[in-house]
Short mmCIF file of C-alpha atoms and ligand atoms in Angstrom, two decimals:
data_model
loop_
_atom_site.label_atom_id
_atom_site.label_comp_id
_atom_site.label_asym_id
_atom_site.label_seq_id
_atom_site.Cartn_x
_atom_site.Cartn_y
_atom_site.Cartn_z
CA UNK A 265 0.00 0.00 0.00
CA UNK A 266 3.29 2.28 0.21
CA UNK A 267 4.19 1.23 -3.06
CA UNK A 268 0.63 2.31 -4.36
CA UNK A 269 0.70 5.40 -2.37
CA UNK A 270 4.25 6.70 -3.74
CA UNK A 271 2.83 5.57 -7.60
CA UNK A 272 0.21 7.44 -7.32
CA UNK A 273 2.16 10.67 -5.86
CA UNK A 274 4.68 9.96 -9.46
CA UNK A 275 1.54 9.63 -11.15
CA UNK A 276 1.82 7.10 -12.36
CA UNK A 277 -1.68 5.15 -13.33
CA UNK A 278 -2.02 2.53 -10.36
CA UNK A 279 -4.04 -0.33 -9.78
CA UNK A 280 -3.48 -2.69 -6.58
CA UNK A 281 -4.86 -6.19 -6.94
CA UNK A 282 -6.05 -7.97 -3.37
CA UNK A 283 -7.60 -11.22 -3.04
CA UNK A 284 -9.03 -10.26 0.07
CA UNK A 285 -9.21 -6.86 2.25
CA UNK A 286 -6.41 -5.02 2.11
CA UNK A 287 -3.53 -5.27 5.21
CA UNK A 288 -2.12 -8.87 4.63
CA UNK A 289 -0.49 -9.56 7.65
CA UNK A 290 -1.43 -6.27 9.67
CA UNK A 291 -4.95 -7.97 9.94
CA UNK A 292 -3.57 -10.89 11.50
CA UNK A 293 -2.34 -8.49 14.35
CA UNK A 294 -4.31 -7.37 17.06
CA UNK A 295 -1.98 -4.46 18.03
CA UNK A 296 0.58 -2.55 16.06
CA UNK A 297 3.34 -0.41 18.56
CA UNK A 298 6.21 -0.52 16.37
CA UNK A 299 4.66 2.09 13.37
CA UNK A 300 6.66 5.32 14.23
CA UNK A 301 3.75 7.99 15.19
CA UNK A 302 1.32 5.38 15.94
CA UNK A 303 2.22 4.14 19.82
CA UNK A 304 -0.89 1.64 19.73
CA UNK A 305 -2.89 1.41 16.76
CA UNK A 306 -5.22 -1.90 15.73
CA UNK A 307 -3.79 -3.88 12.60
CA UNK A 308 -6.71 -3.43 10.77
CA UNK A 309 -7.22 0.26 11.44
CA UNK A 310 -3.24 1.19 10.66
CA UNK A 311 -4.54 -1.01 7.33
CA UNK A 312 -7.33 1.33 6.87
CA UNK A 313 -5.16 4.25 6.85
CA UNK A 314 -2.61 2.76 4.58
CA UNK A 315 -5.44 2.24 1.86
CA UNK A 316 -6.99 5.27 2.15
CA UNK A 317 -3.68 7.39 1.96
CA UNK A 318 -3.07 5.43 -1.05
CA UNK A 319 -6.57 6.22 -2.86
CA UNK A 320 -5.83 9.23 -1.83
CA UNK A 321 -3.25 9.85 -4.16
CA UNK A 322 -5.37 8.29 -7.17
CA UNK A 323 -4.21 4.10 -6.85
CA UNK A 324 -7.28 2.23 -7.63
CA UNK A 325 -7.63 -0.85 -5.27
CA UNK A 326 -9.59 -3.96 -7.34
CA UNK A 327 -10.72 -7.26 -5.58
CA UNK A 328 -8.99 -9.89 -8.18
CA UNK A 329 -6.88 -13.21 -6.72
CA UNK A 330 -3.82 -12.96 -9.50
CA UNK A 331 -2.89 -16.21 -10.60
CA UNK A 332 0.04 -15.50 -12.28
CA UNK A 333 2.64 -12.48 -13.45
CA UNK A 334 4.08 -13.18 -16.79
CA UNK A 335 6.88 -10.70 -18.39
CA UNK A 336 6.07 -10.85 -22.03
CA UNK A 337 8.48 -10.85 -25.12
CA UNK A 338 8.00 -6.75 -25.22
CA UNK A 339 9.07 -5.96 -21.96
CA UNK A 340 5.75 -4.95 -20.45
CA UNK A 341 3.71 -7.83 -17.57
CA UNK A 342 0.84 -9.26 -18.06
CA UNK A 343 -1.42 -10.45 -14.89
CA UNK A 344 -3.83 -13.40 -14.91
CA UNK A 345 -6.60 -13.28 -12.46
CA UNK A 346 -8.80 -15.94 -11.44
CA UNK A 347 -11.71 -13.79 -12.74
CA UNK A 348 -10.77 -13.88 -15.97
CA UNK A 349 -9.71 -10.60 -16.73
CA UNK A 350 -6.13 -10.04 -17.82
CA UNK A 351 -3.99 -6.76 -16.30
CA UNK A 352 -1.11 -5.27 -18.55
CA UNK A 353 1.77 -3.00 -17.11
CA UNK A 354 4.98 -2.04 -18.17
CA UNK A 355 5.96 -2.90 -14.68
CA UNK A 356 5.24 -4.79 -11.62
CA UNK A 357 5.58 -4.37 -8.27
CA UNK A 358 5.08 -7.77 -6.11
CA UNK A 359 4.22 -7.76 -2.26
CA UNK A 360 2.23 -10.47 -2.07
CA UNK A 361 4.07 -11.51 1.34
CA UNK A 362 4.13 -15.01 2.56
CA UNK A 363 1.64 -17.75 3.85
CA UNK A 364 1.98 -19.48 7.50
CA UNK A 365 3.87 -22.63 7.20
CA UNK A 366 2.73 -25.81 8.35
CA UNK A 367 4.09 -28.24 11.01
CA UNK A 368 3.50 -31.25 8.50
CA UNK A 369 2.32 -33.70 11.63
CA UNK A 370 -0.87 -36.04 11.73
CA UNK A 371 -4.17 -34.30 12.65
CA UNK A 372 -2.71 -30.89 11.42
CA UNK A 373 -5.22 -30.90 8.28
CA UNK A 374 -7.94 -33.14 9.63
CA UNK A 375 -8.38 -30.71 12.73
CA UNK A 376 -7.50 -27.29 11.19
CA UNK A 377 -10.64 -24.86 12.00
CA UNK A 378 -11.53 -27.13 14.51
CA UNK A 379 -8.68 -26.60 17.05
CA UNK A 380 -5.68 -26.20 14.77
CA UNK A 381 -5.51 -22.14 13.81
CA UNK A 382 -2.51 -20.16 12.29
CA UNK A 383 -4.23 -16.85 13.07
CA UNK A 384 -4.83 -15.64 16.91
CA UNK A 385 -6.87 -12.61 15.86
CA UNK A 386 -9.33 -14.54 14.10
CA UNK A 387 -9.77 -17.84 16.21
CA UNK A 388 -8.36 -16.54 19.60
CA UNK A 389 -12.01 -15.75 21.25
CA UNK A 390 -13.14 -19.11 20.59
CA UNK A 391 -10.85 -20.81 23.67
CA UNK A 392 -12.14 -18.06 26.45
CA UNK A 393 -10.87 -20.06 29.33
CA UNK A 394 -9.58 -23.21 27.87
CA UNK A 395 -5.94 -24.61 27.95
CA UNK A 396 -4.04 -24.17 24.24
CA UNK A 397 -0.77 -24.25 22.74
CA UNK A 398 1.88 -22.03 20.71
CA UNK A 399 4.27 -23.50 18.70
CA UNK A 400 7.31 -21.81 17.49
CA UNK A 401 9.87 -18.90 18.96
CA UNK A 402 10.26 -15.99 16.69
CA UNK A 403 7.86 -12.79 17.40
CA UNK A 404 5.28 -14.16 15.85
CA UNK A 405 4.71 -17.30 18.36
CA UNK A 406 5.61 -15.00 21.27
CA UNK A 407 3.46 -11.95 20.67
CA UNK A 408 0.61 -13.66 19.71
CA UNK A 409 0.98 -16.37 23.03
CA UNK A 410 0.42 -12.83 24.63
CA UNK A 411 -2.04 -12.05 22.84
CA UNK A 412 -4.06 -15.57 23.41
CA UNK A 413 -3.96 -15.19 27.10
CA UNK A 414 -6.72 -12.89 26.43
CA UNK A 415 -8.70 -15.48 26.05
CA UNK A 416 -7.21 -18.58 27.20
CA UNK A 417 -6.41 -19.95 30.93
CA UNK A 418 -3.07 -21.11 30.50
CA UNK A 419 -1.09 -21.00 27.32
CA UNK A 420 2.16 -23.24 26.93
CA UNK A 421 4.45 -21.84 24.72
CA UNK A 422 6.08 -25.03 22.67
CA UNK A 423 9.59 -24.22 21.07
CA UNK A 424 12.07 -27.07 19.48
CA UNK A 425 15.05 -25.48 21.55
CA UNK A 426 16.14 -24.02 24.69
CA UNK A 427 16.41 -20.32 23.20
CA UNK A 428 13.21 -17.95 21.75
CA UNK A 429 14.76 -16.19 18.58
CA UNK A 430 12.06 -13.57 19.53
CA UNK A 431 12.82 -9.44 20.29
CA UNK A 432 13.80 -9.14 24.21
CA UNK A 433 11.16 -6.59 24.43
CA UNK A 434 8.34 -9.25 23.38
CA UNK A 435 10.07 -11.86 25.37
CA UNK A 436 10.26 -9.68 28.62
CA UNK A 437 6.47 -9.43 28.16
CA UNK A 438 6.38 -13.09 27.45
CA UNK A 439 7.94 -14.28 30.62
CA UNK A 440 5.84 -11.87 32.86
CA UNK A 441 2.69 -13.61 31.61
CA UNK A 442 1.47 -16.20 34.40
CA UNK A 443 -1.18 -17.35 32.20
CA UNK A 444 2.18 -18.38 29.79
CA UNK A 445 3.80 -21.84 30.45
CA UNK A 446 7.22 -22.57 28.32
CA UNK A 447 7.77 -26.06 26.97
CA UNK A 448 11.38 -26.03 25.88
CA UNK A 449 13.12 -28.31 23.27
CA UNK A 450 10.04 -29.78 22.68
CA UNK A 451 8.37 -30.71 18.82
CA UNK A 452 4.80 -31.53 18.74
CA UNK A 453 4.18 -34.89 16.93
CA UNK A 454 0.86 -35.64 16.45
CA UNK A 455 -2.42 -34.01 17.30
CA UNK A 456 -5.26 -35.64 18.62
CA UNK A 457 -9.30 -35.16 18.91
CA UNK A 458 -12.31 -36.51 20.45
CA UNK A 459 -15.54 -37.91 18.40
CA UNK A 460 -17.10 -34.65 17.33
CA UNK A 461 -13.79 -34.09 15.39
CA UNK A 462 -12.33 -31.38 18.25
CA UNK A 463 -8.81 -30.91 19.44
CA UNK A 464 -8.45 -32.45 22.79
CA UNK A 465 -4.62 -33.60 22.92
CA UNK A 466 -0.87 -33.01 21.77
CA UNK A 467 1.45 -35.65 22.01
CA UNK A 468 4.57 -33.94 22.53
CA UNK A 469 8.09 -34.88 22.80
CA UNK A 470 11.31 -33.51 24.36
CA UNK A 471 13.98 -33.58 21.30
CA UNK A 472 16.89 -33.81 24.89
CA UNK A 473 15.52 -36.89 26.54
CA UNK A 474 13.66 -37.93 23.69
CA UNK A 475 10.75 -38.68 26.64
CA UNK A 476 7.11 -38.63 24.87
CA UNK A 477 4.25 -37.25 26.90
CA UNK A 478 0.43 -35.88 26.02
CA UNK A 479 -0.31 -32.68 26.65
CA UNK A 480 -4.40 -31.54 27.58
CA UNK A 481 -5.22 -28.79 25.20
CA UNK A 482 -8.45 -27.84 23.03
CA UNK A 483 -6.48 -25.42 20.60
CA UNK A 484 -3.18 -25.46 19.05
CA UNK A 485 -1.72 -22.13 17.15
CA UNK A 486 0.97 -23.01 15.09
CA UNK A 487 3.82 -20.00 14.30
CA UNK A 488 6.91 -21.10 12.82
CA UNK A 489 7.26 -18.83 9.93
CA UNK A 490 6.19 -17.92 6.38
CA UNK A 491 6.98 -19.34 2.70
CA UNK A 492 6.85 -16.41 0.78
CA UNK A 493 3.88 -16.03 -2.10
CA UNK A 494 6.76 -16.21 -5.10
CA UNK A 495 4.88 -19.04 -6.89
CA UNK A 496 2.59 -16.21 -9.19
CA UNK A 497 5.50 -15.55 -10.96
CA UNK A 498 6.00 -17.50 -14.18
CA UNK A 499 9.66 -18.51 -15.15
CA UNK A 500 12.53 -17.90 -13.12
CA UNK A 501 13.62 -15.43 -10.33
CA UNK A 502 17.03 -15.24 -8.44
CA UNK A 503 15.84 -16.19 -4.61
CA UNK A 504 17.34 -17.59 -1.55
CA UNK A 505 17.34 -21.14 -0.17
CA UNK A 506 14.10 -20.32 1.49
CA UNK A 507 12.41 -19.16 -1.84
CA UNK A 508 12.49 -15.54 -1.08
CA UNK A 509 13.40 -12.61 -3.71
CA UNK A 510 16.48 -10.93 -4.09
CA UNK A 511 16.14 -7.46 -4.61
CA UNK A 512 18.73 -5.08 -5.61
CA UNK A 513 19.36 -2.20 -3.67
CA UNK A 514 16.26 -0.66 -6.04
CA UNK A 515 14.26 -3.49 -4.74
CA UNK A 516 14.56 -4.78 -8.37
CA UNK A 517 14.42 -8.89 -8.98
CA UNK A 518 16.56 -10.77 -11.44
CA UNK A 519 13.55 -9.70 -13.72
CA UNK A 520 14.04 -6.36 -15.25
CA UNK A 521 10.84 -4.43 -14.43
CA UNK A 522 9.79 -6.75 -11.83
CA UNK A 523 10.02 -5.13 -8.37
CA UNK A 524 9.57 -7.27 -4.86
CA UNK A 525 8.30 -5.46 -1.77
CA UNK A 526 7.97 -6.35 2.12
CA UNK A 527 7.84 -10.05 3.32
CA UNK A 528 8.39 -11.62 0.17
CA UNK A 529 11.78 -10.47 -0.48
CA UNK A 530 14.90 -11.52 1.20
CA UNK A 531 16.15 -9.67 3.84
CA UNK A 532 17.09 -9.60 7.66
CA UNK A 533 13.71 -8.55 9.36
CA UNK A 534 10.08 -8.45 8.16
CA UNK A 535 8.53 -5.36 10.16
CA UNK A 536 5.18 -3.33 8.75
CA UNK A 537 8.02 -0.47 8.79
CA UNK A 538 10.38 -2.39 6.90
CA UNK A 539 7.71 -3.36 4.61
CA UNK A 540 6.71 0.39 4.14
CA UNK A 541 10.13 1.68 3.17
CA UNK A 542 11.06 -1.41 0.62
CA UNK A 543 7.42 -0.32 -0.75
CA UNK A 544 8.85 3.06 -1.04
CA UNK A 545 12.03 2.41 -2.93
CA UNK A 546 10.64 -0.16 -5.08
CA UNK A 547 7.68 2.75 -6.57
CA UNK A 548 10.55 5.57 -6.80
CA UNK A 549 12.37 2.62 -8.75
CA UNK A 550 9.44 1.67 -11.03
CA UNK A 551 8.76 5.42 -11.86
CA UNK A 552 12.41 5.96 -13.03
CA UNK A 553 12.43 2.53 -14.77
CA UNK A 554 9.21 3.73 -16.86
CA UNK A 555 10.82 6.93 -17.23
CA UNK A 556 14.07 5.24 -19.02
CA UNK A 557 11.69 2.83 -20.90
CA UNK A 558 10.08 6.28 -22.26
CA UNK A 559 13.46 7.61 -22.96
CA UNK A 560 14.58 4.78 -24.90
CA UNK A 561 11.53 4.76 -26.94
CA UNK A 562 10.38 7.73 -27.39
CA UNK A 563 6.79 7.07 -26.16
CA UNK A 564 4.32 8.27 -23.77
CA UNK A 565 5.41 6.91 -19.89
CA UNK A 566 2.19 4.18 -19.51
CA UNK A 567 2.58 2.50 -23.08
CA UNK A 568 -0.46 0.84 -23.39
CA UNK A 569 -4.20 1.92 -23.51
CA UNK A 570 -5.92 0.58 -20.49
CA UNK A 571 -2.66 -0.39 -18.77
CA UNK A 572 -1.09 -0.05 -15.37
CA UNK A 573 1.56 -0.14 -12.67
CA UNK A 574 0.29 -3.16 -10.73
P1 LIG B 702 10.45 -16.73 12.44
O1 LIG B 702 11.08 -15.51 13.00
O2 LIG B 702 11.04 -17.37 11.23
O3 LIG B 702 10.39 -17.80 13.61
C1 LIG B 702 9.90 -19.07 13.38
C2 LIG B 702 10.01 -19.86 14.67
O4 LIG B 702 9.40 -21.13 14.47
C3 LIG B 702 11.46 -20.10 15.09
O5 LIG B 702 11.59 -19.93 16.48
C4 LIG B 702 11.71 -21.54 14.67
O6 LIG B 702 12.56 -22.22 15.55
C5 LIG B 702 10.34 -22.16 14.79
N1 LIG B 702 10.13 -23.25 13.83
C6 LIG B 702 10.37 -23.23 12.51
N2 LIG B 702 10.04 -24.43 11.95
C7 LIG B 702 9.56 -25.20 12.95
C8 LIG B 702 9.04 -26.51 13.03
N3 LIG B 702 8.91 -27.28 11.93
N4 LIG B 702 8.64 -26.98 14.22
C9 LIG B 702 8.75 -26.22 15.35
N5 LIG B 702 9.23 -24.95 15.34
C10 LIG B 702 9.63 -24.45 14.16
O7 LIG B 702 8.91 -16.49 12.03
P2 LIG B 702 7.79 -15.50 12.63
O8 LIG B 702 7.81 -15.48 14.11
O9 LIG B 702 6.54 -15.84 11.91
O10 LIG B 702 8.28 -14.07 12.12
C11 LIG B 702 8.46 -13.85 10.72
C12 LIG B 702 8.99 -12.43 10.53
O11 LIG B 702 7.98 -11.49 10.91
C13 LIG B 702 10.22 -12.16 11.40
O12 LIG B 702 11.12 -11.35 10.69
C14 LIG B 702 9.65 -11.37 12.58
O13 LIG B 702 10.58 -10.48 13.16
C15 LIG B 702 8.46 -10.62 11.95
N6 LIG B 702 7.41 -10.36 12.95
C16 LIG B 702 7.56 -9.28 13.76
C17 LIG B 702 6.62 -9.01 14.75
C18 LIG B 702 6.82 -7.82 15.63
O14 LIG B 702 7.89 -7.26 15.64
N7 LIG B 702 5.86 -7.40 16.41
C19 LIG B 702 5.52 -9.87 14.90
C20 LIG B 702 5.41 -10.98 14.07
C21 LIG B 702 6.38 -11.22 13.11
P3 LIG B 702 14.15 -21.89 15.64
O15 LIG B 702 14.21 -20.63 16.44
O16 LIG B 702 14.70 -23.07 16.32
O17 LIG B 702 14.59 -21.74 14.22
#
């Protein structure tokens, strides 16, 4: 939504294409304190903002699920969308961020929705005085084991080792919970439910002593990271062992024209404010890119009739 906003301020003619509401992950958190200017602001509400400031500035927002970014033999993109209608830009901006990743253990699929969630926000209210589980260690797993104790009796935080990768700040927080329990070097193996198809049990087991035990719990959230959303992009583009973009320091891919954005580029942190400034760069990089393309040949900045910067 940067990226639209700072198109639209080059005007440049901008369209945004969502599958869903706009705010990706910032709807999947309850409260945002990191956004400099905004000390406590809801996810959804900062997401609000973001799309507004971007109209604002002329990008057009459309409802389409893209199914796949092609760069055709011209030079300009074309977008498929599962509606049927086809986008065309000289250039492309992707932030299409990442989706949860999954532990990969039985029950995860058979109880998901019914127990199993990968979103506190949206299933935390449903366990208002049950006993759940949070697996993982980065900020995700710890903020949101927080955030669940909302709701929740007791919360045991499950991590594989004896160390959260998580901010100090969120871990503090974390450890001053007395709703929180922490399960260390621990890997859930299998989850288990009772006849109306509800989560009931974990079995659990500690990766030190290798000792296997069940653990009492009606929900389990799982947060162990993201796989980035690089799959809508036909043919090849340089990435790192765990599939996500590189970017040059323009936030250009391997892909001349094709810019990456936020959480599904490589790079050392994935904040909403890190998001915001790649989303930045990569808009002031598409505008001069068009700008050389019109150099080169000689015609008007937005080539085609009906086109865009997606
Ligand atoms: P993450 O930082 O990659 O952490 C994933 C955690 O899950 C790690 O602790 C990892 O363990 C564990 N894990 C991975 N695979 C596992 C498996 N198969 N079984 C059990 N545990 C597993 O992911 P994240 O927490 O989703 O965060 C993603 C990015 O978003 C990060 O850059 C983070 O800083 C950012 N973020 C920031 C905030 C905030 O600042 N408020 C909130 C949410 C997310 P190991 O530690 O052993 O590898």
């Amino acid at each position: 939504m940067t990226a639209a906003m700072y198109c639209g301020r080059g005007m440049l003619r901008t369209v945004v294409l969502e599958r869903g509401l706009s705010g990706g992950e910032l709807l999947n958190t309850e409260v945002i304190e990191d956004y400099p200017g905004f000390e406590h602001i809801l996810g959804w509400e900062l997401a609000q903002k973001f799309e507004s400031h971007a109209k604002k500035f002329g990008a057009e927002f459309l409802q389409e699920t893209v199914t796949c970014v092609r760069k055709l033999d011209d030079g300009s993109f074309e977008a498929d969308t599962e509606s049927g209608t086809v986008y065309r830009a000289p250039t492309v901006i992707l932030t299409a961020g990442g989706t949860p990743i999954k532990l990969g253990i039985p029950g995860e699929l058979k109880y998901a929705g019914k127990g199993v969630s990968y979103c506190a926000v949206c299933d935390g209210a449903f366990f208002k005085g049950d006993t759940i589980a949070v697996v993982g260690g980065g900020d995700a797993a710890v903020e949101e084991a927080d955030f669940l104790t909302r709701y929740a009796e007791r919360v045991y935080l499950i991590h594989r080792r004896d160390e959260l990768r998580a901010s100090k700040i969120l871990q503090k927080r974390l450890f001053e919970n007395p709703k929180i329990t922490m399960i260390w070097d621990t890997v859930v193996e299998e989850i288990e439910g009772d006849a109306q198809g509800l989560v009931t049990n974990l079995k659990v087991r500690d990766v030190k002593t290798q000792e296997a035990r069940d653990i009492a719990a009606t929900g389990i959230f799982v947060f162990i990271g993201f796989r980035p959303n690089t799959g809508i992009v036909e043919g090849h583009v340089d990435h790192d062992e765990m599939g996500y973009m590189l970017t040059d320091f323009s936030m250009e891919t391997s892909v001349k024209g094709l810019f990456a954005a936020g959480d599904v580029r490589a790079q050392l942190t994935r904040q909403v404010t890190t998001a915001a400034g790649d989303g930045t760069t990569a808009a002031i990089a598409a505008e001069k890119y068009l700008k050389a393309l019109k150099d080169k040949v000689g015609v008007p900045m937005i080539v085609r009739t009906g086109g865009y910067a997606v």
